Structure formats: structure tokens, C-alpha cells
Amino acid sequence: MKEPCFDLSHLGHIELLTDKFEESLEFFTNVYGMTESGRDEASSYLRGWDDYEFHSLKLTRSDTTGIGHIAYRASSPSALERRIAAIEKLGFGGGWTSGDEGHPPAYRFRSPDKHEFEIYFDTRLYEAPSEERPALKNLAQRYHGRGAAVRRIDHLNLLASDMPAFRDFMVEALGSRITEQIVMDSGKLAGCWFTVNNKTYDLACTEDHTGARGRFHHVTYAVDQREDVLRAADIFLENNVFIETGPHKHAIQGTFFLYAYEPAGNRVEIANAGARLILAPDWKTVTWTEADRAKGQAWGLKTIESFHTHGTPPVPDSKARGLGG
Amino acid sequence: MKEPCFDLSHLGHIELLTDKFEESLEFFTNVYGMTESGRDEASSYLRGWDDYEFHSLKLTRSDTTGIGHIAYRASSPSALERRIAAIEKLGFGGGWTSGDEGHPPAYRFRSPDKHEFEIYFDTRLYEAPSEERPALKNLAQRYHGRGAAVRRIDHLNLLASDMPAFRDFMVEALGSRITEQIVMDSGKLAGCWFTVNNKTYDLACTEDHTGARGRFHHVTYAVDQREDVLRAADIFLENNVFIETGPHKHAIQGTFFLYAYEPAGNRVEIANAGARLILAPDWKTVTWTEADRAKGQAWGLKTIESFHTHGTPPVPDSKARGLGG
Amino acid sequence: MKEPCFDLSHLGHIELLTDKFEESLEFFTNVYGMTESGRDEASSYLRGWDDYEFHSLKLTRSDTTGIGHIAYRASSPSALERRIAAIEKLGFGGGWTSGDEGHPPAYRFRSPDKHEFEIYFDTRLYEAPSEERPALKNLAQRYHGRGAAVRRIDHLNLLASDMPAFRDFMVEALGSRITEQIVMDSGKLAGCWFTVNNKTYDLACTEDHTGARGRFHHVTYAVDQREDVLRAADIFLENNVFIETGPHKHAIQGTFFLYAYEPAGNRVEIANAGARLILAPDWKTVTWTEADRAKGQAWGLKTIESFHTHGTPPVPDSKARGLGG
Amino acid sequence: MKEPCFDLSHLGHIELLTDKFEESLEFFTNVYGMTESGRDEASSYLRGWDDYEFHSLKLTRSDTTGIGHIAYRASSPSALERRIAAIEKLGFGGGWTSGDEGHPPAYRFRSPDKHEFEIYFDTRLYEAPSEERPALKNLAQRYHGRGAAVRRIDHLNLLASDMPAFRDFMVEALGSRITEQIVMDSGKLAGCWFTVNNKTYDLACTEDHTGARGRFHHVTYAVDQREDVLRAADIFLENNVFIETGPHKHAIQGTFFLYAYEPAGNRVEIANAGARLILAPDWKTVTWTEADRAKGQAWGLKTIESFHTHGTPPVPDSKARGLGG
């Protein structure tokens, strides 16, 4: 048995690009229910009400959509050093950022599919201003109850043109475990769910059929109860947010989910995992077959076509074979 | 910063003593909703429907009640060796058991308060017989929906006569982190919540005012939703199970809880943590004061007196100052 | 304003035909979670745990499937007489049954589509045997928690070849109010929801595109919470029950629903209405258009094709234009 | 059997007095989650998001607290006439109001305990302004999700010095049914739950031990799910609203409840009844004894002392024997 790796402690934040900054910001604060903890010229720094760091979502003005970068926090300064050494040895090595409002310099590198990743240990904790101070001192911020009131960042889903290369990167560069995967009858890897801790996944990756690289599928925030997901559906409905599919329960990972598009077209999810955790240190990857997938989601809902085709940024029509923004 | 310790992966199981074996077993299987995966002369091996190991509760015939032993699973064989070395160096060292139905030999040792602990890596996985096979392959067992249908072991609560000694044992021998604690105005430590992973706690300890040693306060199983806790209350009510307090929400750890006594008098809890996890590698212990505790539970419910006085096994009256079975 | 009619107090029970009696009975008792309160040669008498009458579902052995009869309880003996007089005046008049295990003689008559209806006042109350006696005296039976544990009959849905005739029958013969309806752009009435009390509907009717008469679409039992509907989905999944669609929220009536087929093919629903009631004595019928319906269910789920085609008993292929069993 | 009376269709609204108008209004709109549909010099007209009338709560500036009046809507103009005739025959007769923002003139009269009641048929429907228009046309207003977002008025609780007189008034003057009651071992009536429709109660009355007359105990709004009640508890906690007791489940009526005080001291409740309705036209009053009440609420919570002593307006100390504001 290979020793489990604990160098990275958790997914810290992602940077999301939007070409409709104001509309996106309005959505993330008043409908999705996040709190803005800071702003600079290009970006708004947002967080779920119980995210303990300054931000978990950096929303950045851009002429396009999709992912800016993905950041994981290391377990300690020395764990950070070990990861950097591993990454450099694998040839993915990048360099240090100058930091931003959310944290000091981080070590930046790229996946084989050219998604930007960074890892860091030193961070900026969220300090609640008086009006956001919680009644209970073990919470990062008060439960404000605004919009869908998402609690904390949960995971993200990327698209990759070369799945096996991306998988190996996650395992070797980040030290992630593969908790579940989809393997086609042809032997082709179609989807992969990764984690660095006891969450059942913090990053998922599915194949980008367009051949485009570095694209984004969705980001997910966790709420405490399935009822919060159902409530979010009504809030989306009343606020003219496009609901793509759900609420329903995934067969893979068992997550109770709801998918919607924020105004610029990036897909967002609200999810609840119940009490499910991966506690086994020797968890054996669960493999789903084509026959399994043909059954649809847990209770039989067929996976909606756009789930296989919509990613950001959109892909020019000539390139997309049924796949795009 | 001290490096976080990842040697132990999770609380594996506890052994609970009962002097009403048949009634206790009936309660744990048909009302609490566990599944019996094995039996030997002295004990029944029980599990929540998604516990991945053979058992998480060993229910043992006895002439008394209380805790038999507490078991944690190590992250790897070498992590197990590191823990044993640390324990022996601290002078808590014990020796190897002969194993039982649930797992091969484990390393046994005692807390300063004489609670029996064991750690192990090699284990016996639960293999679902055909009638218990789940529809979804990422679950350990089918969701049977029987009784309160608890999902997995969550944590236990012990009583200790010497709290600082017990706390140091947990930190140094097990490598646990202290996520929350109660410190009285006098500076006395009244309660402590520990974890070895991302769960907010897997073991809690509060002071035993009787001066007795090695006693048990309660064991808790997790359900997926708060609604499952409410439903359990109705099931307890209809099955003449004594409900001590709840459902309500703890201020400490924010757990939504329900306490009851199984037929032999051991306290059991059903709980839901929502999406709350300790992801920060440098989580700073949250300290609750006497003034905080005077506010009662999260929504104001006063902590019921028996919560401070009822532990198992019961303490002879002459010894108990308002505290006993 | 027409005076509201209060002659009928509520939907009392339905009789459902099955050509797989044992499998259907096993489903209704152990999976759907009803209690059998009696049995005669041809039928089992079943009830939700808080139905106050002896039965709300009479399950009858047959060589086919579909509806036997639909029964409403009158508000008083004189209200029953008024209804009989109205029915006879309308020319729907039938006669008295000999009664059965569930109640004394009832007045039987037929809808224009030849569905059998009956109305009655004298009834047989459920008297819980000792093992089913509830802990709280305001409940009809203990909450047993078995299977989906449905609480009480809620409504049924019929198919009719002549919708306007059926609608007029409901209004004039039963004194029902029309709370919601679907009217096509052509002016054709496609669906109608009726109630005799404060429930938002106790009977719905949609057009039978096959031209067959007297067919059945589904029967629905109520549970207390949406979480109970989600839990039922897992119970159906683990018991190999075919889930047709849901859980999701209807746009019409706002009901949170789950549809499945019992073993003989009759469709059953589990539903939760939240706190929604029709309290206004002058409630104005809500009319849904083709454009409204094109939006799908409340959160966008497209109505599944079989919902428009599957009714019981099945229709011979030559007759069914895309519609059948 | 006495014929059931259907003259009154439902509780329409109450008028609540406050000596802290601005604070009370802030609470009812932003924390309790109501919508203000109108305002005049003395009062704000408020409603739950699915109340179909212009208002269900008239909040009126005053130098004290407690109830202004209680209003029921009749089932038809002739039903209104029948009720007025009955009331006048009983000697409770009053006269017509001049109407207000919420509805045209109503017929006003007083209970034996001097609570002001009114009945009316003609009313003002709520017409949602464009920003409050719901996505689904069968709702009165959009689900805004603000604060506890109560859906509709459910019931109120009054205190009466002479319980039998008040009970007879409710039955004879309003035509209410008594669904549940508390009768002491001495034969004294201690509490009574009334309804005019299928709701299990729309008005409750308990004895005022101070001997004061015409006092108010609480008003209750309904939410769709028990989860909404739990969520309200967090919202109250974060907004410094005094939670008196709950969330828990009543034994009587089975309601899932949460009690709090609005800033002026009037008690408010948020409740969920699940799928429970009184459908039986001949429902037999459920009687709870002293022994039943000693068991506490459904899951064992002891009824909090202030529940027996706090009413509005407060009673001068000399008068109150352990009872007051």
C-alpha cells in the first residue's frame, strides 16, 4: 500500500472570469448568497458565510468566461515545500505569484491541459466586521440567510482534453486520491473525482469532447441540508436564473445537486453531501461503467444533454462537435 | 506551527457493555437501525448502513454498562508504528490483542483515566450479503430505512476525572487536534472536543464530577439530514425509548442532536453536522466560557441536569454527588 | 357569486385493481408503507398511518388493473341526501351498494366516462389494535416508520375521454370547485384539478388521448415533509420499484412529487404540499396555457413522455396512439 | 349529529398593538419575513408571501401591546348574514366598522372576555406589484426568501379569564369546532383548540391565571417545512430576537413550533403542521388530561414557565400571580 499523502489540506479558492462583471457579482452576492470581503480593480473577493479564509471565489472582470486559477492550501510550510519539489520534478513547475488581496504569494503551475493551479500555505483569514459577527463563536461569519446562503466552497469540475494525463497530474502533483471514476467499455477514462482530504471530492474532471483545453465545467458550494438545495431552486426560479437540471441526486458520489448558469454563462452548483465522507485511508476507487451510466442519476433522471456540451469559455462553432458555451 | 499529525485516520469502533443484552440488541437493530454483521459468544457486531468496516459497535454482554474499548484506525502500517512508538515513549504502552470477529490483532493501551483504547491498521471490510447489497455501488450497504437508520459512527463522549491529563493523552498519544473546549472562569478545563481528521470531532471528553474513572457519556451516529434526527424522535417516542433531551442544536460544534438511553442505560445520540468540517490545517481551538455556557444550547435550550450527572456505569450513591447512572 | 358547496367532506378511499395481488400488496405494505386493517376474499383494506377511517385503499384481485371505484364521504346524513338528489336530477343516478368491510352501504353512480363513484356518510373508523396504538392520542395509528410510511390519502388522477363532460360532472354532481386547469390554445380543456374542501385538490383529471374510457392515472398519498419524498426515492431505488419521474415540484398546485409504478403497473405518487391550502371561499380558477406548460415543471424538469401515455388498464396497441399500459 | 357549520371560511387577519412600532415593523418585515402591502397613519398592513388578501396582520401604533381585533372571513354574503343573526341572538351583537385599507366595513363584536372580533365577506385581494409578481401564477406573491419568509397566517392564541364562556362563544357565535382540549382532573377546562375549516386549529385559547381579560398569547404563521422552522431559529439567533422555546413538536395538534418575542413583547410563533388536517366531518374532540400534560411536549420538552405567564399587554405586578408581560 502506498502511503496516503496529506500535503494539501483543502481546496482554497478558485478564480472565475466573467464578461458581465456587475451581473455576475449581483448574482453571487444576492442570489447565490455570498459575501464580498474585498475588491480590487479587476476582481471581487467572495466567500460562503462559513469559509474561514478571506475568500473562496475571486470573480474577475474579463473579456471571456471560464476559470482563472484553482488554489489549494497546503497542510504546513514544509508540506508546501514537498509539493513544490514534487511538481518541479514532474516538470510542471511554474513560479511564485505576487499575491493579491486574498493571500500572500503562492506557487503557480499548470495542469497538462493548461489549467492554472496554485498552492500556498500562508493565507489571510476572514475577520468578520461587526455587522457580520456570528452569534456563535465557532462560525466564521453570521448566517445571513440572504439568497441561497451557500456555506462553503465544496468542489469544482474541470474539462480536460487528455483525461489520463490530467488524472496523473492530480495524483502525482497534488497528491490527490481518486475516489470514483467512469471508465467506458473501450477502456477510455471519461470522468474522475479527486480528493486531498476526507471530503469525497474537491475536484472532478470530465472529458472535453471539443478538444479545447483548460476549460471549466462548474463550481459548487455546499449547503447544510437538502432542503437548502430545494429552497435555492425556488430562489433561482423567482430571480430568473437559468436552472439547467436538478434538484436530484447524483449516482456518482451521491450528492444532492442543483445546476444553474450565472449571468455570464459559468455553471454553478449548489449541493449537499449528507453525512458522506471518505474516512478509509485505503479507499478503493469506485468505477462506473457505461451500463451504470445508462441508468441516469440516482433516482433515474437522465443526464441532461447540455451537461455534456456546455463549458466555459464557449468554443467556436466550427470546433465544437455539439459542445460549446 | 506544529506540523499536523495524520497518523490516525478515523474513529473505527467502540465496544459498549450491557447488562440487558437482548433488549439492547433489539434497540440497536430495530429502533436505532443498525445491522448486525456478526456475533460471537459474548458480543454482537453492529454497524451503520454506510460504515465500511465489519463493525463500528461491538455490543458485549456484561454485568455492567459503559465502555469496553475505543478503537482508531491508523492511516497506514507505518503510521501505526509511529503511534505505537509515541504511546510507548509516553508510558501509556500496552500490548497486542488477539483480535476478534471485527479485525486482526490491535495495539491496546489505556488513557490516564483507564479508558481502554486500541489502534490498528489491518481490518475486516464489510461485505454486503446479497440482500443487503446497495443499488449504488459507492455505498457499503443498501439504505434499509429500518428504525432511525443511522449512517455511520460519528463520535463518542467520555467522562474523565482528570481533564488536563486526558487532553494531553489525546494530543500526544493519538495526535488529535483540539477543535473546541470549555474553560471555566477558574481556569479549569471542563470539556474538550478532539479530532484526528476533517470531522469537527470524533471524541469529546467532559469532567466526571463523581471522581469515578473510565466512564462513558455517550456514543453518536450520524444521519444525513436534520429531518432524520426529527424522524428518529418520533421513532423513539413510538418505541418507548427514553428521550433525554433534544432535538436541538448544540452551540459547541453546531451539531443538531437528539439524546436517548438504550435499554441498559447507556446514552446514545443521533446527530447531523450539516456541511461543517474542519478544513483549516491550523484551526485555532475555540474556547467557550462560563458566560457562553450560561446561554444554553444554540437556540437557548438549557442543558438538562442529567446531562451533567448521568454516565455509565452508574456510580454508587455514596460516591456520587448528584451524579450517577 | 355561487354559494360554495360543503356537502362532501373529503375523498374517502379508492379501490384499485391488480392482476398481481401478492406483489402489489407487498409493495403497498412494506415499501409504500401502508397498514392492512382487514382482508376479505377479493380485497385487502389498506390505510396510511393517520387515515382515520378503516381504509383508504381497497386493493382488489382482478384480471386487469385500474380503478375499481372512488368514494367521497359526505359532511352529514342530510348533505348525503342533498347530493343524491342532485346526482339523480342530473341523470347520473345509480343505487346503493351492499357495503363491505370498510363501510356500510354507499350510494354508487358513474361519471360520464364510466368511472364508478360512491358517496357515503356512515363509515367504519379505524380502531388501532394495541401494537398500533400511537403514543400521542390525536393520531389514528402509531407512526411505524416502515417503508415510505405514507400518512394519508391525498388525491387521485383519472383519465377521461370527454374532459368538459367530466368537469361538469365533478362540479354539479359532487359540488367540487375547480382550483386549477390547463386550457390549450385551441380552447380545449386538457386538465382539471378539483376539490371539495381546503385541500388544493382531491381529484385531478387529464385527457385520455386513446379514446378509452374510465381509466386511471395515479393515486397519491401525502407525507409530512419534502424530505419524506426524497427518502421514499431511496427506498424505491433499493427495492427495485420503477421510478417514473421526480422528485421535483409541480408548477400546477406546487406539489413536491415522486411517481412510481406498483408491481401491477398502476402509477402511485408520494407528495408533499407544504402549507398550501385553498382557504379563499371565492378562489378563482388558475388557468395554465400551452406556453406555461412548455416551461415544464416548477424548476424546469420536462414532463416525461410516459406521463402522457401510461394509464391503467393498458389500452390495446391498435387503439393506442402512443398511449397505453 | 349536529350539522357542521361552514359559515366562516377562515381566519383572515389580526390586529396587533405595539408600543415600539418601528422596531416591531423592522422585525415583522426583515426578520419574520412579511411584506408590507400598505400603510396608514396608525397602522402597517402586512402579509405572508402567500396570503391572498391584502393583509393578514395589521400592526398598529399604540401605548400598549396585545390584540386589537381578530377577523374571520365568511364563506359567502348569506353565510355572513347567518352568522350576524346568530351573534345578535346570542347577545354578543356589535355593529359595523367603517373599514380600513385592508377591507370594506366588517361586522364587529366582542367575546365574553372582551376580545374584539369581526367578520366580513367583502375583502381586498392582494395584487402583487411587478417586483413581487411570482414566477408561478398560482401563488399570491413571489417567494422572496427574506428572513423567516412566513407563508400565511395560521392561527392565534388568546387568553381568557372564563374558559367555558369563551368556548361556548367560539362554538355558537363563530360556528367553530373544538378539535382538542385540556381538561384538568378537577374538570376545569384549561385550553381549547378551535377551527372553522380543515385546518386543525385557527384559534386556541388558554386560561389567563391573572384574571385579566382580553389578553393575547401569540400569533402563528405557517411555513412549508420543518426545516423552515429550524432555519428561522438561526435567523432569530443572528438577529438578537428572544427565542422563548423550541424548535420542538407539540403533543397537542402535533405542530412543529418555535416561539419568540417581537421587540414590543408580543409572542410570535413559526410553525409547520406537516400534512395533518381535520377532514372528518364528525371529528371527536381529543381531550388531554393533567397526566398527559405532565409528559411535556411530544418529545419530552417541558413546557417553559413563561409560556404560562407571559401574555400581552402585561398585567400590573400586584394583579399578576406569577403572570405578566
Coordinates of N, CA, C and O in Angstrom, one line a residue, chain D residues 75-182:
Chain D
S75 N -68.0 32.6 4.3 CA -67.9 31.8 3.1 C -68.7 32.4 2.0 O -68.5 32.1 0.8
S76 N -69.7 33.3 2.3 CA -70.5 34.0 1.3 C -71.2 35.1 2.0 O -71.3 35.2 3.2
P77 N -71.9 36.0 1.2 CA -72.7 37.0 1.8 C -73.8 36.5 2.7 O -74.0 37.0 3.8
S78 N -74.4 35.4 2.2 CA -75.5 34.9 3.0 C -75.0 34.2 4.3 O -75.7 34.3 5.3
A79 N -73.9 33.6 4.2 CA -73.3 33.0 5.4 C -72.9 34.0 6.4 O -73.1 33.9 7.6
L80 N -72.5 35.2 5.9 CA -72.2 36.3 6.8 C -73.5 36.7 7.5 O -73.5 36.9 8.7
E81 N -74.5 36.8 6.8 CA -75.8 37.2 7.4 C -76.3 36.2 8.4 O -76.7 36.6 9.5
R82 N -76.1 35.0 8.1 CA -76.5 33.9 9.1 C -75.7 34.1 10.4 O -76.2 33.9 11.5
R83 N -74.4 34.3 10.3 CA -73.6 34.5 11.5 C -74.0 35.7 12.3 O -74.0 35.7 13.5
I84 N -74.2 36.8 11.6 CA -74.6 38.0 12.3 C -75.9 37.8 13.1 O -76.0 38.1 14.2
A85 N -76.8 37.1 12.4 CA -78.1 36.8 13.1 C -77.8 36.0 14.4 O -78.4 36.2 15.4
A86 N -77.0 35.0 14.2 CA -76.7 34.1 15.4 C -76.0 34.9 16.5 O -76.4 34.7 17.7
I87 N -75.1 35.7 16.1 CA -74.3 36.5 17.1 C -75.3 37.5 17.9 O -75.2 37.6 19.1
E88 N -76.2 38.1 17.1 CA -77.1 39.0 17.7 C -78.1 38.3 18.6 O -78.4 38.8 19.7
K89 N -78.5 37.1 18.2 CA -79.4 36.3 19.0 C -78.7 35.9 20.4 O -79.4 35.8 21.4
L90 N -77.4 35.7 20.3 CA -76.7 35.3 21.5 C -76.4 36.5 22.4 O -75.9 36.3 23.5
G91 N -76.6 37.7 21.9 CA -76.4 38.9 22.7 C -75.0 39.4 22.6 O -74.7 40.3 23.4
F92 N -74.2 38.9 21.7 CA -72.9 39.5 21.6 C -72.8 40.6 20.6 O -71.7 41.2 20.3
G93 N -74.0 40.9 20.0 CA -74.0 41.8 18.8 C -73.3 43.1 19.0 O -73.4 43.8 20.1
G94 N -72.7 43.6 17.9 CA -72.0 44.8 17.9 C -72.5 45.7 16.8 O -73.7 46.0 16.7
G95 N -71.6 46.0 15.8 CA -72.1 46.8 14.7 C -71.0 46.9 13.6 O -70.0 46.2 13.7
W96 N -71.2 47.7 12.6 CA -70.3 47.7 11.5 C -69.2 48.7 11.7 O -69.4 49.8 12.1
T97 N -68.0 48.3 11.3 CA -66.9 49.2 11.3 C -66.9 50.1 10.0 O -67.8 49.8 9.1
S98 N -66.1 51.1 9.9 CA -66.1 51.9 8.7 C -65.1 51.3 7.7 O -64.9 51.8 6.6
G99 N -64.5 50.2 8.0 CA -63.5 49.6 7.1 C -62.2 50.2 7.2 O -62.0 51.3 7.9
D100 N -61.2 49.7 6.5 CA -59.8 50.3 6.5 C -59.1 50.0 5.2 O -59.8 49.6 4.3
E101 N -57.8 50.1 5.2 CA -57.1 49.9 3.9 C -57.3 48.4 3.5 O -57.2 48.1 2.3
G102 N -57.5 47.5 4.4 CA -57.5 46.1 4.1 C -58.8 45.5 3.6 O -58.8 44.5 2.9
H103 N -59.9 46.2 4.0 CA -61.2 45.6 3.5 C -62.3 46.6 3.9 O -62.2 47.5 4.7
P104 N -63.5 46.5 3.2 CA -64.6 47.3 3.4 C -65.2 47.1 4.8 O -64.7 46.2 5.5
P105 N -66.2 47.8 5.2 CA -66.8 47.6 6.5 C -67.0 46.1 6.9 O -67.3 45.3 6.1
A106 N -66.8 45.8 8.2 CA -66.9 44.5 8.7 C -67.8 44.6 10.0 O -68.0 45.6 10.5
Y107 N -68.4 43.4 10.3 CA -69.3 43.4 11.5 C -68.4 43.1 12.7 O -67.8 42.0 12.8
R108 N -68.5 44.0 13.7 CA -67.6 43.9 14.9 C -68.4 43.4 16.1 O -69.5 43.9 16.3
F109 N -67.8 42.6 16.9 CA -68.5 42.1 18.2 C -67.4 41.7 19.2 O -66.2 41.6 18.8
R110 N -67.8 41.4 20.4 CA -66.8 41.1 21.4 C -67.0 39.7 22.0 O -68.2 39.3 22.3
S111 N -66.0 39.1 22.3 CA -66.1 37.8 23.1 C -66.5 38.1 24.5 O -66.4 39.2 25.0
P112 N -66.9 37.1 25.3 CA -67.2 37.3 26.7 C -66.0 37.9 27.4 O -66.2 38.5 28.5
D113 N -64.8 37.6 26.9 CA -63.6 38.1 27.6 C -63.2 39.5 27.1 O -62.2 40.0 27.4
K114 N -64.1 40.0 26.2 CA -63.9 41.4 25.6 C -62.8 41.4 24.5 O -62.2 42.5 24.3
H115 N -62.4 40.3 23.9 CA -61.6 40.4 22.7 C -62.5 40.9 21.6 O -63.6 40.4 21.4
E116 N -62.0 41.8 20.8 CA -62.7 42.3 19.7 C -62.6 41.3 18.5 O -61.5 41.0 18.1
F117 N -63.7 40.9 18.0 CA -63.8 40.1 16.8 C -64.5 40.8 15.6 O -65.3 41.7 15.9
E118 N -64.2 40.5 14.4 CA -65.0 41.0 13.3 C -65.2 39.9 12.3 O -64.3 39.0 12.1
I119 N -66.3 39.9 11.5 CA -66.5 39.0 10.4 C -66.8 39.8 9.2 O -67.4 40.9 9.3
Y120 N -66.4 39.3 8.0 CA -66.7 40.1 6.8 C -66.6 39.1 5.6 O -66.1 38.0 5.8
F121 N -67.2 39.5 4.5 CA -67.1 38.7 3.3 C -66.3 39.5 2.3 O -65.3 39.0 1.7
D122 N -66.8 40.7 2.0 CA -66.1 41.6 1.0 C -64.7 41.9 1.5 O -64.5 42.3 2.6
T123 N -63.8 41.7 0.6 CA -62.4 41.9 1.0 C -61.6 42.6 -0.1 O -62.1 42.8 -1.2
R124 N -60.3 42.8 0.2 CA -59.4 43.4 -0.8 C -58.4 42.3 -1.1 O -57.7 41.9 -0.2
L125 N -58.3 41.9 -2.3 CA -57.3 40.9 -2.7 C -56.0 41.6 -2.8 O -55.9 42.8 -3.1
Y126 N -54.9 40.8 -2.5 CA -53.6 41.4 -2.7 C -53.3 41.3 -4.2 O -53.5 40.3 -4.9
E127 N -52.8 42.5 -4.7 CA -52.4 42.5 -6.1 C -50.9 42.8 -6.1 O -50.5 43.9 -5.8
A128 N -50.1 41.8 -6.5 CA -48.7 41.9 -6.4 C -48.2 43.0 -7.4 O -48.4 42.9 -8.6
P129 N -47.4 44.0 -6.9 CA -46.7 44.9 -7.8 C -45.7 44.1 -8.7 O -45.3 43.0 -8.3
S130 N -45.2 44.7 -9.7 CA -44.4 43.9 -10.7 C -43.2 43.3 -10.0 O -42.9 42.1 -10.3
E131 N -42.6 43.9 -9.0 CA -41.4 43.4 -8.4 C -41.7 42.2 -7.5 O -40.8 41.5 -7.0
E132 N -43.0 42.1 -7.2 CA -43.4 41.0 -6.3 C -44.2 39.9 -7.0 O -44.7 39.0 -6.3
R133 N -44.3 40.0 -8.3 CA -45.0 39.0 -9.0 C -44.3 37.7 -9.0 O -43.2 37.6 -9.3
P134 N -45.1 36.6 -8.7 CA -44.4 35.3 -8.6 C -44.2 34.7 -10.0 O -44.8 35.0 -11.0
A135 N -43.2 33.8 -10.1 CA -42.9 33.1 -11.3 C -44.0 32.1 -11.6 O -44.2 31.8 -12.8
L136 N -44.7 31.6 -10.6 CA -45.8 30.6 -10.8 C -47.1 31.3 -10.5 O -47.3 31.9 -9.4
K137 N -48.0 31.2 -11.4 CA -49.2 32.1 -11.3 C -50.2 31.6 -10.2 O -51.2 32.3 -10.0
N138 N -50.0 30.5 -9.6 CA -50.9 30.1 -8.5 C -50.5 30.5 -7.2 O -51.1 30.1 -6.1
L139 N -49.5 31.4 -7.1 CA -49.1 32.0 -5.8 C -49.5 33.4 -5.8 O -49.6 34.1 -6.8
A140 N -49.7 33.9 -4.6 CA -50.1 35.3 -4.4 C -49.0 36.3 -4.6 O -49.2 37.4 -5.1
Q141 N -47.8 35.9 -4.3 CA -46.6 36.8 -4.4 C -45.4 35.9 -4.6 O -45.4 34.7 -4.3
R142 N -44.3 36.5 -5.1 CA -43.1 35.7 -5.2 C -42.6 35.2 -3.9 O -42.8 35.9 -2.8
Y143 N -41.9 34.1 -3.9 CA -41.2 33.7 -2.7 C -39.9 34.5 -2.6 O -39.0 34.3 -3.4
H144 N -39.9 35.4 -1.7 CA -38.8 36.4 -1.6 C -37.6 35.8 -0.8 O -36.5 36.3 -1.0
G145 N -37.9 34.9 0.1 CA -36.8 34.3 0.9 C -36.2 35.2 1.9 O -35.1 34.9 2.5
R146 N -36.8 36.3 2.2 CA -36.3 37.3 3.2 C -36.6 36.9 4.6 O -37.8 36.6 4.9
G147 N -35.6 36.8 5.5 CA -35.9 36.5 6.9 C -36.5 35.1 6.9 O -36.1 34.2 6.2
A148 N -37.4 34.9 7.9 CA -38.0 33.6 8.0 C -39.1 33.3 6.9 O -39.6 32.2 6.8
A149 N -39.4 34.3 6.1 CA -40.2 34.2 5.0 C -41.5 33.3 5.2 O -41.8 32.4 4.6
V150 N -42.3 33.8 6.2 CA -43.5 33.0 6.6 C -44.5 33.0 5.4 O -44.6 34.0 4.7
R151 N -45.2 31.9 5.2 CA -46.1 31.8 4.0 C -47.4 32.4 4.2 O -47.9 33.1 3.4
R152 N -48.1 32.0 5.3 CA -49.5 32.5 5.5 C -49.9 32.5 7.0 O -49.3 31.8 7.8
I153 N -50.8 33.3 7.4 CA -51.3 33.3 8.7 C -51.8 31.9 9.0 O -52.5 31.3 8.2
D154 N -51.6 31.4 10.2 CA -52.1 30.1 10.6 C -53.1 30.1 11.7 O -54.2 29.6 11.5
H155 N -52.7 30.6 12.8 CA -53.7 30.7 13.9 C -53.2 31.7 15.0 O -52.1 32.3 14.9
L156 N -54.1 32.0 16.0 CA -53.7 32.8 17.1 C -54.1 32.1 18.4 O -54.9 31.2 18.3
N157 N -53.5 32.6 19.5 CA -53.8 32.0 20.8 C -54.2 33.2 21.7 O -53.5 34.2 21.8
L158 N -55.4 33.1 22.3 CA -55.8 34.1 23.2 C -55.8 33.6 24.6 O -55.8 32.4 24.8
L159 N -55.8 34.5 25.6 CA -56.0 34.2 27.0 C -57.4 34.6 27.4 O -57.9 35.6 26.9
A160 N -58.0 33.8 28.2 CA -59.4 34.1 28.7 C -59.5 33.8 30.1 O -59.0 32.9 30.6
S161 N -60.2 34.7 30.8 CA -60.4 34.5 32.2 C -61.5 33.5 32.5 O -61.5 32.8 33.5
D162 N -62.5 33.4 31.6 CA -63.6 32.4 31.8 C -63.6 31.5 30.6 O -64.2 31.8 29.5
M163 N -62.9 30.4 30.7 CA -62.8 29.5 29.6 C -64.1 28.9 29.0 O -64.3 28.9 27.8
P164 N -64.9 28.4 29.9 CA -66.2 27.8 29.3 C -67.0 28.8 28.5 O -67.6 28.5 27.5
A165 N -67.0 30.1 29.1 CA -67.8 31.1 28.3 C -67.1 31.4 27.0 O -67.8 31.5 26.0
F166 N -65.8 31.4 27.0 CA -65.1 31.7 25.7 C -65.4 30.5 24.7 O -65.6 30.7 23.5
R167 N -65.3 29.3 25.2 CA -65.5 28.1 24.4 C -66.9 28.2 23.8 O -67.0 28.0 22.5
D168 N -67.9 28.4 24.6 CA -69.3 28.5 24.0 C -69.4 29.6 23.0 O -70.1 29.4 22.0
F169 N -68.8 30.7 23.2 CA -68.8 31.8 22.3 C -68.2 31.3 20.9 O -68.8 31.6 19.9
M170 N -67.1 30.6 21.0 CA -66.5 30.2 19.7 C -67.4 29.2 18.9 O -67.5 29.3 17.7
V171 N -68.0 28.3 19.7 CA -68.8 27.3 19.1 C -70.1 27.9 18.5 O -70.6 27.7 17.4
E172 N -70.8 28.7 19.4 CA -72.1 29.2 19.0 C -72.1 30.5 18.1 O -72.8 30.6 17.2
A173 N -71.2 31.4 18.4 CA -71.1 32.6 17.7 C -70.4 32.4 16.3 O -70.8 32.9 15.3
L174 N -69.3 31.7 16.4 CA -68.5 31.6 15.1 C -68.8 30.2 14.4 O -68.4 30.1 13.2
G175 N -69.4 29.3 15.1 CA -69.6 28.0 14.5 C -68.4 27.1 14.4 O -68.3 26.2 13.6
S176 N -67.4 27.4 15.3 CA -66.2 26.7 15.3 C -66.4 25.3 15.9 O -67.3 25.0 16.7
R177 N -65.5 24.4 15.5 CA -65.4 23.0 16.1 C -64.3 23.0 17.1 O -63.3 23.7 16.9
I178 N -64.4 22.2 18.1 CA -63.3 22.1 19.1 C -62.6 20.8 18.7 O -63.1 19.7 18.8
T179 N -61.3 21.0 18.3 CA -60.6 19.8 17.8 C -59.9 19.1 19.0 O -59.8 17.9 19.0
E180 N -59.3 19.9 19.9 CA -58.6 19.3 21.0 C -58.8 20.2 22.2 O -59.2 21.4 22.1
Q181 N -58.7 19.7 23.4 CA -58.9 20.5 24.6 C -58.0 19.8 25.8 O -57.7 18.7 25.7
I182 N -57.8 20.7 26.8 CA -57.1 20.2 28.0 C -58.2 20.3 29.1 O -58.7 21.4 29.4

